[in-house]
Coordinates of C-alpha atoms in Angstrom, one line a residue:
Chain A
M103 CA 57.7 -137.2 52.0
E104 CA 59.1 -138.5 55.0
M105 CA 60.8 -136.6 58.1
I106 CA 63.2 -137.4 60.7
I107 CA 63.3 -135.2 63.6
G108 CA 64.9 -134.4 67.0
G109 CA 67.2 -132.5 69.2
A110 CA 70.6 -132.0 68.1
F111 CA 72.9 -134.7 68.5
Q112 CA 70.6 -137.8 69.1
G113 CA 72.1 -139.9 66.3
K114 CA 69.1 -138.7 63.6
A115 CA 71.7 -138.9 60.7
S116 CA 72.7 -142.4 61.6
Y117 CA 69.4 -143.3 61.9
A118 CA 68.3 -141.7 58.8
E119 CA 71.4 -143.7 56.9
K120 CA 70.1 -147.1 58.4
M121 CA 66.4 -146.5 57.3
Y122 CA 67.1 -145.7 54.0
P123 CA 69.9 -146.9 52.9
G124 CA 69.6 -146.4 49.0
I125 CA 69.4 -142.4 49.3
R126 CA 72.3 -139.9 48.3
W127 CA 72.4 -137.5 50.9
K128 CA 72.8 -133.9 50.6
K129 CA 73.5 -131.4 53.2
G130 CA 71.4 -128.9 54.6
A131 CA 74.5 -126.6 55.1
E132 CA 75.6 -126.5 51.5
L133 CA 72.8 -127.3 48.8
S134 CA 71.0 -124.6 47.1
A135 CA 67.2 -124.2 46.6
E136 CA 67.4 -126.0 43.4
E137 CA 69.4 -128.8 44.5
L138 CA 66.9 -129.5 47.3
F139 CA 63.8 -129.5 44.9
C140 CA 65.4 -132.4 43.4
A141 CA 67.5 -134.2 46.2
E142 CA 66.4 -137.6 47.7
G143 CA 67.3 -136.7 51.0
V144 CA 68.9 -133.8 53.0
L145 CA 70.5 -133.7 56.4
G146 CA 70.4 -131.2 58.6
F147 CA 67.2 -129.3 56.7
H148 CA 67.2 -126.6 59.8
E149 CA 70.4 -125.2 58.5
F150 CA 69.0 -124.7 54.9
I151 CA 66.3 -122.6 56.4
R152 CA 68.5 -120.6 58.5
R153 CA 71.0 -120.0 55.2
E154 CA 67.9 -118.8 53.4
M155 CA 67.1 -116.6 55.8
Q156 CA 70.6 -115.1 56.5
A157 CA 70.7 -114.4 52.6
E158 CA 67.3 -112.7 53.3
R159 CA 65.5 -114.9 50.8
D160 CA 61.6 -115.5 51.3
T161 CA 61.1 -119.0 53.2
E162 CA 57.4 -118.0 53.8
N163 CA 56.1 -120.5 50.9
L164 CA 59.5 -122.8 51.3
A165 CA 57.2 -125.8 52.8
E166 CA 54.2 -125.5 50.3
E167 CA 57.0 -125.3 46.9
L168 CA 58.8 -128.5 48.5
I169 CA 55.7 -130.3 48.6
R170 CA 55.0 -129.2 45.2
R171 CA 58.2 -129.6 43.8
N172 CA 59.5 -132.7 45.4
P173 CA 57.3 -134.7 47.5
G174 CA 59.1 -137.8 48.0
I175 CA 61.8 -136.3 49.7
I176 CA 63.3 -137.6 53.1
L177 CA 64.3 -134.7 55.3
V178 CA 66.1 -134.8 58.5
S179 CA 65.7 -131.3 60.5
D180 CA 66.8 -130.5 64.2
E181 CA 63.9 -129.3 66.5
V182 CA 64.9 -125.9 67.8
G183 CA 61.9 -124.7 69.2
Y184 CA 62.5 -126.0 72.9
G185 CA 64.3 -123.1 74.9
V186 CA 63.3 -119.6 76.4
V187 CA 62.4 -117.0 73.5
P188 CA 66.0 -115.8 72.2
V189 CA 66.9 -112.5 72.7
D190 CA 68.3 -111.7 69.3
A191 CA 65.6 -111.2 66.8
F192 CA 66.9 -113.1 63.8
D193 CA 67.4 -115.9 66.2
R194 CA 63.2 -115.7 67.0
A195 CA 62.6 -115.6 63.6
Y196 CA 64.6 -118.3 62.6
R197 CA 63.2 -120.7 65.6
E198 CA 59.6 -119.8 64.6
R199 CA 60.3 -120.2 60.9
V200 CA 61.7 -123.9 61.5
G201 CA 58.5 -124.7 63.6
R202 CA 56.4 -123.6 61.0
I203 CA 58.1 -124.9 57.9
C204 CA 58.5 -128.7 59.7
T205 CA 54.8 -128.2 61.0
E206 CA 53.5 -127.4 57.4
L207 CA 55.9 -130.6 56.2
A208 CA 54.9 -133.4 58.6
A209 CA 51.3 -132.6 57.8
F210 CA 51.9 -133.8 54.1
S211 CA 54.4 -136.3 55.4
Q212 CA 53.5 -139.9 55.2
K213 CA 56.0 -140.7 58.1
V214 CA 57.2 -138.7 60.8
T215 CA 59.8 -140.5 63.4
R216 CA 61.5 -138.5 66.4
V217 CA 65.2 -139.5 67.3
I218 CA 65.5 -139.4 70.9
C219 CA 69.3 -141.1 72.2
G220 CA 69.6 -142.5 68.9
A221 CA 66.1 -144.7 69.0
G222 CA 63.3 -143.7 66.5
M223 CA 59.8 -143.1 68.2
V224 CA 57.6 -143.0 64.9
I225 CA 55.0 -140.2 65.9
K226 CA 52.9 -140.3 62.7
D227 CA 52.5 -143.4 60.3
V228 CA 49.6 -143.3 57.3
Chain B
M257 CA 37.2 -132.4 81.2
M258 CA 40.7 -130.7 81.2
I259 CA 43.2 -131.0 78.2
L260 CA 47.2 -129.6 78.5
V261 CA 48.7 -128.7 75.1
T262 CA 52.2 -128.3 75.4
G263 CA 54.8 -128.1 72.8
G264 CA 57.8 -126.3 71.2
S265 CA 58.2 -122.7 69.5
G266 CA 56.1 -123.0 66.1
S267 CA 54.9 -126.4 66.7
G268 CA 51.1 -126.1 65.9
K269 CA 49.8 -125.8 69.4
S270 CA 47.5 -123.3 69.1
A271 CA 45.6 -124.8 65.9
F272 CA 45.8 -128.3 67.7
A273 CA 44.2 -126.7 71.0
E274 CA 41.3 -125.1 68.7
N275 CA 40.3 -128.0 67.3
C276 CA 40.1 -129.7 70.5
V277 CA 37.8 -127.3 71.2
V278 CA 35.8 -127.2 68.0
S279 CA 35.6 -131.0 68.5
L280 CA 34.3 -131.2 72.1
G281 CA 31.2 -129.9 70.9
S282 CA 29.3 -126.5 70.3
E283 CA 28.7 -125.3 73.9
K284 CA 29.9 -121.5 74.2
R285 CA 33.6 -120.8 73.5
I286 CA 36.0 -118.6 75.5
Y287 CA 39.5 -117.5 74.2
I288 CA 41.5 -116.3 77.1
A289 CA 44.0 -114.2 75.7
T290 CA 47.2 -114.1 77.8
M291 CA 49.7 -112.0 75.2
Y292 CA 50.3 -108.5 76.3
P293 CA 50.6 -106.5 72.6
Y294 CA 53.8 -104.5 74.2
D295 CA 55.7 -104.0 70.5
G296 CA 55.2 -105.1 67.0
E297 CA 56.5 -108.4 67.3
S298 CA 53.8 -109.0 69.4
R299 CA 50.8 -107.3 68.0
K300 CA 52.0 -109.0 64.9
R301 CA 51.6 -112.6 66.9
V302 CA 47.9 -111.7 68.4
K303 CA 46.9 -110.5 64.5
R304 CA 48.1 -114.3 63.3
H305 CA 46.2 -115.7 66.1
R306 CA 42.8 -113.6 65.8
K307 CA 43.0 -114.8 62.2
M308 CA 43.3 -118.5 63.1
R309 CA 40.8 -118.5 65.7
A310 CA 38.2 -116.7 63.2
G311 CA 35.1 -118.2 62.1
K312 CA 35.2 -120.9 65.6
G313 CA 32.9 -119.2 67.5
F314 CA 35.2 -117.9 70.3
D315 CA 34.5 -114.8 72.6
T316 CA 38.0 -113.3 73.5
L317 CA 38.7 -112.1 77.1
E318 CA 41.7 -110.8 78.0
C319 CA 43.4 -111.6 80.8
Y320 CA 47.1 -110.5 81.4
T321 CA 47.4 -111.2 85.1
G322 CA 44.7 -111.7 87.7
L323 CA 43.3 -115.1 86.6
S324 CA 41.6 -116.4 89.6
G325 CA 39.6 -113.3 89.3
V326 CA 38.0 -114.2 86.0
H327 CA 34.5 -115.1 85.2
V328 CA 33.0 -117.3 82.3
P329 CA 29.5 -118.4 81.6
E330 CA 28.8 -121.5 83.5
G331 CA 29.2 -124.6 80.9
C332 CA 31.5 -123.0 78.4
T333 CA 34.7 -124.4 76.7
V334 CA 37.8 -122.3 77.6
L335 CA 40.9 -122.2 75.9
L336 CA 43.5 -120.3 77.8
E337 CA 46.6 -119.3 75.6
C338 CA 49.4 -119.3 76.7
M339 CA 50.7 -120.2 80.3
S340 CA 53.9 -119.1 79.1
N341 CA 52.9 -115.4 79.0
L342 CA 50.5 -115.4 81.8
V343 CA 53.3 -116.3 84.0
A344 CA 55.9 -113.9 82.9
N345 CA 53.4 -111.1 83.5
E346 CA 52.4 -112.2 86.6
M347 CA 55.9 -112.4 87.5
F348 CA 57.4 -109.1 85.8
R349 CA 54.5 -106.9 85.2
E350 CA 53.9 -103.9 88.0
E351 CA 50.4 -105.4 88.6
G352 CA 51.4 -109.1 88.7
A353 CA 51.5 -111.2 91.5
H354 CA 55.4 -111.6 91.3
E355 CA 56.4 -114.2 94.3
R356 CA 52.5 -115.1 94.6
T357 CA 52.5 -116.1 90.6
Y358 CA 52.4 -120.0 91.4
D359 CA 49.5 -119.2 93.6
E360 CA 47.5 -116.7 92.0
I361 CA 47.7 -118.9 88.7
T362 CA 46.8 -122.3 90.5
K363 CA 44.0 -120.7 92.3
G364 CA 43.0 -119.4 88.9
I365 CA 43.1 -122.8 87.3
L366 CA 40.9 -124.6 89.7
H367 CA 38.7 -121.5 89.5
L368 CA 38.2 -121.7 86.1
K369 CA 37.4 -125.7 86.4
E370 CA 34.6 -125.1 88.5
Q371 CA 33.1 -122.9 86.3
A372 CA 33.4 -124.3 82.9
A373 CA 33.0 -127.7 81.0
H374 CA 36.1 -128.0 79.3
L375 CA 39.5 -126.2 80.1
I376 CA 42.1 -126.4 77.5
V377 CA 45.5 -124.9 78.5
V378 CA 48.4 -124.3 76.0
T379 CA 51.6 -124.0 77.6
N380 CA 55.4 -123.8 76.5
E381 CA 58.2 -126.3 76.3
I382 CA 61.0 -124.3 77.3
F383 CA 63.6 -126.7 79.3
S384 CA 66.1 -128.3 76.8
E385 CA 68.7 -126.2 75.8
A386 CA 72.3 -125.7 76.6
V387 CA 72.2 -121.8 77.6
C388 CA 72.6 -121.6 81.6
Y389 CA 70.2 -118.9 82.9
Q390 CA 70.5 -117.2 86.2
G391 CA 68.3 -114.6 88.0
D392 CA 64.8 -113.8 86.8
T393 CA 65.0 -115.9 83.5
E394 CA 66.0 -119.2 85.6
E395 CA 63.3 -118.4 88.2
Y396 CA 60.5 -117.8 85.4
R397 CA 61.8 -121.4 84.0
R398 CA 61.3 -122.9 87.6
C399 CA 58.0 -121.7 87.9
L400 CA 56.5 -122.2 85.0
G401 CA 58.1 -125.9 85.1
N402 CA 56.3 -126.2 88.7
I403 CA 53.0 -124.7 87.1
N404 CA 52.9 -127.6 83.9
Q405 CA 53.6 -129.9 86.4
F406 CA 50.4 -128.7 88.2
L407 CA 48.1 -128.5 84.9
A408 CA 49.3 -131.9 83.9
G409 CA 48.4 -133.3 87.4
Q410 CA 44.7 -131.3 86.8
S411 CA 44.4 -132.5 83.4
D412 CA 42.4 -135.7 82.0
Q413 CA 44.5 -135.7 78.9
A414 CA 48.2 -134.0 78.1
A415 CA 49.5 -133.9 74.9
E416 CA 53.1 -132.7 73.3
V417 CA 52.3 -131.4 70.1
V418 CA 55.5 -132.3 67.4
Y419 CA 55.3 -130.4 64.5
G420 CA 50.9 -130.7 64.3
I421 CA 51.1 -134.3 65.7
P422 CA 50.2 -135.0 69.2
V423 CA 52.0 -137.2 71.3
Y424 CA 50.1 -138.1 74.6
F425 CA 51.9 -138.5 77.8
K426 CA 48.4 -138.9 79.9
K427 CA 45.4 -140.1 78.9
S428 CA 42.2 -140.8 80.5
T429 CA 40.8 -144.1 80.1
E430 CA 37.0 -143.1 80.0
I431 CA 37.6 -140.5 77.8
P432 CA 37.9 -141.1 73.7
K433 CA 40.9 -139.3 72.5
I434 CA 40.8 -135.9 70.8
T435 CA 42.3 -136.3 67.4
G436 CA 42.8 -132.3 67.0
E437 CA 41.6 -132.6 63.6
E438 CA 39.8 -129.9 61.9
K439 CA 36.2 -130.1 62.0
T440 CA 34.2 -128.6 59.1
D441 CA 32.3 -126.0 61.2
G442 CA 35.8 -124.4 61.8
G443 CA 38.0 -121.9 60.1
K444 CA 40.8 -122.7 57.9
L445 CA 44.0 -124.1 59.5

């Protein structure tokens, strides 16, 4: 598993497409859980988490299940935890859940790259 | 030695900070808890953190305001979590320091440094978003930002934890880098 993370509009998708040219990418804003478990790569993984939470589906064990069922996936996700605590309870829960899931996945990933201004900074490579 | 641990929400700061404490050795461990349990959500949060700390040998000391008056055993290792709560308490709670928040907290940190062998402080990155704030919230951001700068200045090491991965922005050359990896005498992450 590999992850590409960073703030919004930093060129993460372009960076990912350049780094992994052979991959068929799916969009987090569109794909189903079953598609996630067999996807090669996902852009906007945080969007998937938001949709699952909006649909009130359980995301508690999402990271664990993804690790078990699709350990080779390439995930591209926004970092969303760098602001003042949101007033809205759903936003607060979503922000924290993205963090928890990505932290669990990052611990499992061989490589984690953070993209800032289009430039990739490898923060984990084992 | 002092270590500053910062990062976004849900980034694994606490787990990293706790493991820093454990890897620093077996002196007396004090956890300074700053989150006031004012509603169900914060009580749940406190519970989650207690569970994470269980088995790591911490004595918990609650401090919602008045850090400069806190006494800890000589030579202990202190983990203070989280600065963002302490600043909010001092600014907005009735018994808080209000406009003297910066002075009260910086004094408290220096006082802790004098007493403890090691001090680890967890704070929060809340400074990168598009929303514009005014009034109290903006004042809070300014105060926490200034305190974070003070903390980094006082620290021997400072790391931003990104999804559990420490990215160091300050490293002392004499001190070996703390990996924050879990040691066997601790609880489970």
